[in-house]
Coordinates of C-alpha atoms in Angstrom, one line a residue:
X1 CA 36.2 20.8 12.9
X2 CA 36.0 17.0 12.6
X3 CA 38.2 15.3 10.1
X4 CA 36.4 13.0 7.6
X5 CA 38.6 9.3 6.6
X6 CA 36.5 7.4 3.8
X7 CA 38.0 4.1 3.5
X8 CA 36.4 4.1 -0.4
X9 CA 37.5 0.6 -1.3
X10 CA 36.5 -1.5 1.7
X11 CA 34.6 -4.2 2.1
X12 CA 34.1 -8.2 0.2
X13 CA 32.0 -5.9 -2.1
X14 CA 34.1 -3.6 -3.6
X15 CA 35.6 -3.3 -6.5
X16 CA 38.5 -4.5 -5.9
X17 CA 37.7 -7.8 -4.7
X18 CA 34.9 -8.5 -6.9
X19 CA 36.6 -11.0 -8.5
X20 CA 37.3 -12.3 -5.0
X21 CA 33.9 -12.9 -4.5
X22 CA 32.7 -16.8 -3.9
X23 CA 29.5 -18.1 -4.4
X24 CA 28.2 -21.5 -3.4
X25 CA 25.7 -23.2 -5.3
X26 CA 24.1 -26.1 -3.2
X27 CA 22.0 -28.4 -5.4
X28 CA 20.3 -31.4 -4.6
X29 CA 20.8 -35.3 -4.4
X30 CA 17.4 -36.5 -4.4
X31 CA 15.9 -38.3 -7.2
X32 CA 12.7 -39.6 -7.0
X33 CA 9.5 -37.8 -7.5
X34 CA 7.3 -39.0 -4.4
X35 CA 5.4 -42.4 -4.6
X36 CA 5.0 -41.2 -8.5
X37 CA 7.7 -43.8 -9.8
X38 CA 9.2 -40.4 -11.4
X39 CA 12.6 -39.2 -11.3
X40 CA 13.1 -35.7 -10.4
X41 CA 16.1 -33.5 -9.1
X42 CA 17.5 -29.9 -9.7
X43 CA 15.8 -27.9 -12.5
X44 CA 18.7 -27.4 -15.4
X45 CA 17.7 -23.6 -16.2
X46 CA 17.8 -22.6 -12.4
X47 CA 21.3 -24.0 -12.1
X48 CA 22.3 -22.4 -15.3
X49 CA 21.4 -19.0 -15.2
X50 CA 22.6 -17.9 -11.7
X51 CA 25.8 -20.1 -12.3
X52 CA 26.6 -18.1 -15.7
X53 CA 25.7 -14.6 -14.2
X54 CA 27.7 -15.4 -11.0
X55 CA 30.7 -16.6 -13.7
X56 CA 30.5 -13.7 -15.7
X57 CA 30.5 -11.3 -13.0
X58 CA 33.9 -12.8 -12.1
X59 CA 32.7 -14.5 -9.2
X60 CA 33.8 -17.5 -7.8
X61 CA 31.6 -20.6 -7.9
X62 CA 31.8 -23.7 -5.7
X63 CA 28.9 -26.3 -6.1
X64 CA 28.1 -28.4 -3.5
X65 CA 25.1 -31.3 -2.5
X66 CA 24.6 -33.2 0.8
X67 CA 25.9 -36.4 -1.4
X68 CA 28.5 -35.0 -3.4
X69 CA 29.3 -36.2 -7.0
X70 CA 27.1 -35.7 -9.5
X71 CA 23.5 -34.7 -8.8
X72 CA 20.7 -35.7 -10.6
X73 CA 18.8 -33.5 -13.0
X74 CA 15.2 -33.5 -13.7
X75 CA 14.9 -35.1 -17.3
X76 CA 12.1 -32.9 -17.6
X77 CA 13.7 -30.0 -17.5
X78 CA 16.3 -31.3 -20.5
X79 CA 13.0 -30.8 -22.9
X80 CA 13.3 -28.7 -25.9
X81 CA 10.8 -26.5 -24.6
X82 CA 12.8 -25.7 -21.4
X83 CA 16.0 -24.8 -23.4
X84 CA 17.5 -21.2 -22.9
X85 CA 20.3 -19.2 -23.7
X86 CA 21.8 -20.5 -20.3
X87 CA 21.1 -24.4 -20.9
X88 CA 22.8 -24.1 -24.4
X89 CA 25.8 -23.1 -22.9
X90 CA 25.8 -25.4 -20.2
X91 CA 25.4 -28.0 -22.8
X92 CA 28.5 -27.4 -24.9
X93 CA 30.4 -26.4 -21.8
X94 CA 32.8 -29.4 -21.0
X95 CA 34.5 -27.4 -18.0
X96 CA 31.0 -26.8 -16.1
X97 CA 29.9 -29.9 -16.6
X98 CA 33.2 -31.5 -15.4
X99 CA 32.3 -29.3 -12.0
X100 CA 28.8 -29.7 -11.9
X101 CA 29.6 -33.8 -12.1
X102 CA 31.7 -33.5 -9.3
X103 CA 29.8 -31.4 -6.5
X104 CA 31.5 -31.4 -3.0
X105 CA 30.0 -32.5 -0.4
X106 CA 27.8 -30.1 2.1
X107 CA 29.2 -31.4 4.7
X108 CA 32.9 -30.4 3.9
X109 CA 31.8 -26.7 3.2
X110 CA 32.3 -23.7 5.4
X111 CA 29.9 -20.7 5.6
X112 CA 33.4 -18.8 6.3
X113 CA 34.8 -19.4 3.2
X114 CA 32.0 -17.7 0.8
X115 CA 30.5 -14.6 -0.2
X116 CA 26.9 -16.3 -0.7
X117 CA 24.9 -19.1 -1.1
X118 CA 22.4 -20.2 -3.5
X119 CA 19.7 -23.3 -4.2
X120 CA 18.5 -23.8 -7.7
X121 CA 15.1 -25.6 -7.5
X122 CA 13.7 -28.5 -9.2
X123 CA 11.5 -30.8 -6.8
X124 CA 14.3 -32.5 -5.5
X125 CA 15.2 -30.0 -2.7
X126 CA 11.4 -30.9 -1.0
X127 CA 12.7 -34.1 0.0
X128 CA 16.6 -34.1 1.2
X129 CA 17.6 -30.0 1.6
X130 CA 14.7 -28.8 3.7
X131 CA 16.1 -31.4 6.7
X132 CA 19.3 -31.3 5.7
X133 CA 21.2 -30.5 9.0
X134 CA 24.6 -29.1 6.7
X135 CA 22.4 -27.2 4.5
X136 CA 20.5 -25.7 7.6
X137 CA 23.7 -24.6 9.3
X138 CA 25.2 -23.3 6.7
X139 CA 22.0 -20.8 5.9
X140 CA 21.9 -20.0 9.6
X141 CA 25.0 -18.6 9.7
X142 CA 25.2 -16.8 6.7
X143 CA 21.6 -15.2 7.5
X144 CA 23.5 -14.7 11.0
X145 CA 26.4 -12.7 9.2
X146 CA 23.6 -10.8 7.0
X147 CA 25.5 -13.1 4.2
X148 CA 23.3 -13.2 0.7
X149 CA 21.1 -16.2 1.0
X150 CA 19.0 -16.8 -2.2
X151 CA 16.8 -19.7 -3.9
X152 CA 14.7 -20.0 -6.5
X153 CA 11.1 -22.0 -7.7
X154 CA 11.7 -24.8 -5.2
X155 CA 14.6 -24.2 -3.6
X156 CA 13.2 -21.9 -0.9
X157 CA 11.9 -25.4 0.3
X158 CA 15.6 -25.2 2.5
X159 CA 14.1 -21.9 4.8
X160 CA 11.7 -24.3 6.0
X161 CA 13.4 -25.3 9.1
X162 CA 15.7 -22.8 9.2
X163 CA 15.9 -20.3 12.4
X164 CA 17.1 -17.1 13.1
X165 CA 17.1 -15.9 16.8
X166 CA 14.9 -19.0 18.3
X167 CA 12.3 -18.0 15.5
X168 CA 11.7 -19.2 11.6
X169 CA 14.1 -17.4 9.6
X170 CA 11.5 -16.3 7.1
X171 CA 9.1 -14.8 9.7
X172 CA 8.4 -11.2 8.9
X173 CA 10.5 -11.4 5.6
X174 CA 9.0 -10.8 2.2
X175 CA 10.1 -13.5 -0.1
X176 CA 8.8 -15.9 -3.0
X177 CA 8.7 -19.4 -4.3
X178 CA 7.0 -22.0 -6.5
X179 CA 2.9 -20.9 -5.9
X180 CA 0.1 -23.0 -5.3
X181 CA -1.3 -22.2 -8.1
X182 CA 1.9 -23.1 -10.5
X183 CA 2.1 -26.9 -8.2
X184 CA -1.6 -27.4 -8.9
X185 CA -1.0 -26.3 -12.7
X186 CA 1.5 -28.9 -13.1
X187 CA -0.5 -31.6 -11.2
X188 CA 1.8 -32.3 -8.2
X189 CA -0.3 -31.0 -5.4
X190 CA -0.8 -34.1 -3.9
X191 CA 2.3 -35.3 -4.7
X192 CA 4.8 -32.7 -2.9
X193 CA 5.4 -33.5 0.7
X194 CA 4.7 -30.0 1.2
X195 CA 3.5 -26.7 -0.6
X196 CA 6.0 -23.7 -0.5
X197 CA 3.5 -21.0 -0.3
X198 CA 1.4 -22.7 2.8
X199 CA 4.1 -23.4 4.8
X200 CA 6.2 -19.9 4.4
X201 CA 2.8 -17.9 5.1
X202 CA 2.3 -20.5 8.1
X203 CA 5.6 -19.2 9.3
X204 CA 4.7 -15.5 9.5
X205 CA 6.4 -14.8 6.3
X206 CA 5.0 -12.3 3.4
X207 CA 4.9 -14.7 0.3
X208 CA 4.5 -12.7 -2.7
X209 CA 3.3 -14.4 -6.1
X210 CA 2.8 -13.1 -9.5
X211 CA 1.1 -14.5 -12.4
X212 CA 2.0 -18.2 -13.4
X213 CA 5.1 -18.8 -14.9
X214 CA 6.2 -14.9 -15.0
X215 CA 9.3 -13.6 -13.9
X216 CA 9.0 -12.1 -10.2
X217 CA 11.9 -11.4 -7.7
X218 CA 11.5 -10.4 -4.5
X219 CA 14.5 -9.2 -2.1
X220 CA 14.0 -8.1 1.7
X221 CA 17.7 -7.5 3.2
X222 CA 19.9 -10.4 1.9
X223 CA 17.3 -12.5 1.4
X224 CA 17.1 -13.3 -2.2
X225 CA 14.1 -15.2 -3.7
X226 CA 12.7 -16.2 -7.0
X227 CA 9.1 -17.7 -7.8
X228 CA 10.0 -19.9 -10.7
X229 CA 12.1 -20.9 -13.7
X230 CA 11.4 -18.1 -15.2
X231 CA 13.0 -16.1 -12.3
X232 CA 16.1 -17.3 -12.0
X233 CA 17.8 -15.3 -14.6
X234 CA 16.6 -12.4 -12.3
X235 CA 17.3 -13.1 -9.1
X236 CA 20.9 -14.6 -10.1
X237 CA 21.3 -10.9 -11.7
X238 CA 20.1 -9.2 -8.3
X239 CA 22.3 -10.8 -6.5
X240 CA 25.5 -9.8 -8.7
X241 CA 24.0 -6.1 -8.8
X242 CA 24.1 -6.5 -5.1
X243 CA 27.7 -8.1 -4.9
X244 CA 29.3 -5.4 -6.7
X245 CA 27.8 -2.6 -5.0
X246 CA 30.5 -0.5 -3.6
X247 CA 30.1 0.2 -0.3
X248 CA 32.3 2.8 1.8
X249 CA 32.9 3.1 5.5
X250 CA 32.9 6.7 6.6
X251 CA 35.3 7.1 10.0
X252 CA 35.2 10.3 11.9
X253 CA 37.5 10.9 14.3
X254 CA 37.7 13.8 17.1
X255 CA 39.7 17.1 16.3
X256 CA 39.9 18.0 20.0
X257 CA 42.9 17.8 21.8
X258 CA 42.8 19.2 25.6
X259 CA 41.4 16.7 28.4
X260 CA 39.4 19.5 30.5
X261 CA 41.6 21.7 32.5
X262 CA 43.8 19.4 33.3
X263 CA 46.6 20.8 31.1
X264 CA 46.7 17.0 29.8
X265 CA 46.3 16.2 26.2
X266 CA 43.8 14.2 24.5
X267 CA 42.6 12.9 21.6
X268 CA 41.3 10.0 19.5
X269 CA 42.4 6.6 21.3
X270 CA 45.0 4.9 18.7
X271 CA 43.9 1.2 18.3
X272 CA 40.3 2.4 18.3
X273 CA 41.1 3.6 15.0
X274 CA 43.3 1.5 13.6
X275 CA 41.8 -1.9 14.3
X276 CA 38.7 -1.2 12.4
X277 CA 40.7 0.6 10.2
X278 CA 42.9 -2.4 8.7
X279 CA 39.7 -4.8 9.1
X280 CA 37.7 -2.2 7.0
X281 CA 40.6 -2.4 4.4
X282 CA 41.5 -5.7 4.7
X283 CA 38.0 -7.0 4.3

């Protein structure tokens, strides 16, 4: 008879540390819409939303951009019209915006020192995150580590030279982003040095849309994706449902105790247990 050891509160996922957990939130620095003469930057409701969900859940939230200090916003996105639940409180939050003014730099940041990562959108990351050699790196080894990668509207636009294995990380993956259809709605076609949905489906990748300006969330492994403002609050919300999944290690180890006819014992090998044993607990 085997003897079953369930190490039931293992892992950065557990319940234990979920207040442990650390999320970083990479925004953009860029701030000019194209040729247009129009300023642009991250999207206010797509910081927002994952950035009080990941709060709430007791996570830890570092935000960072590849200039540091504060990013620029999309005055667009500051419109009445735009406003939400999430934005209100960002508004009359003096703490967040204190943080959100002060982003670290990417390049100071560690993959090793977080939980996940995640890019709001807004047009800016098109221009300086997609190239970004930090930003890349960082995403490579979380994806490496099966790490929760997510991004949502435009900020998918930082898979597109990302690799995995010598080929694009989103090959073969479901995922989703700002449509064609939503960039010719809002008249930037021509203007956007490239369109999400071409170049992900160019990459071998399964690019899933809904309808226009609908909530749709699409996760394949620990790659979480969102098509659009309306999304964020949802993806944001997979991700923490994800996060505080409790996970357990089941270890089995032999009952037998007689090495053949030797008349010598046997038996399970001490540090063979123990060493994933403390790193299971540990984690």
């Amino acid at each position: 008879q085997t003897k079953a050891l369930s190490c039931r509160d293992s892992g950065p996922y557990s319940k234990s540390k979920r207040k442990m957990a650390k999320v970083l939130m990479v925004v953009t620095s860029h701030s000019k819409l194209g040729d247009t003469g129009n300023p642009t930057g991250y999207w206010q409701e797509e910081f927002a939303a994952p950035y009080y969900l990941f709060k709430d859940a007791g996570f830890a939230v570092t935000i960072a951009s590849p200039l540091g200090g504060e990013p620029p916003c999309d005055p667009k996105s500051l419109d009445a019209g735009f406003q939400t639940k999430y934005t209100e409180r960002l508004n009359g939050d003096a703490e967040a915006k204190k943080q959100l003014a002060s982003t670290v730099k990417l390049d100071t940041v560690s993959e090793e020192d977080y939980t996940a990562i995640f890019y709001p959108g807004g047009h800016g990351p098109l221009y300086d995150l997609r190239s970004d050699k930090h930003s890349i790196a960082l995403i490579e080894a979380f994806a490496s580590k099966k790490k929760v990668v997510g991004a949502v509207c435009h900020g998918p636009a930082v898979l597109a030279e990302t690799k995995l294995g010598g080929s694009p990380l989103v090959k073969g993956k479901k995922m989703t982003g700002f449509s064609n259809a939503e960039e010719a709605a809002v008249q930037l076609t021509s203007v956007v040095p490239f369109l999400l949905e071409d170049e992900f489906k160019k990459q071998g990748a399964s690019f899933l849309t809904g309808p226009d300006w609908t909530p749709k969330v699409v996760v394949d492994g620990t790659l979480f994706t969102g098509q659009n403002p309306q999304s964020s609050e949802g993806v944001a919300q997979a991700i923490v449902e994800y996060l505080t999944n409790l996970p357990k290690v089941l270890m089995v180890v032999t009952s037998h105790n007689k090495l053949g006819d030797t008349g010598n014992p046997t038996g399970y090998w001490q540090e063979e247990f123990a060493a994933p044993y403390y790193l299971f607990k540990d984690a």
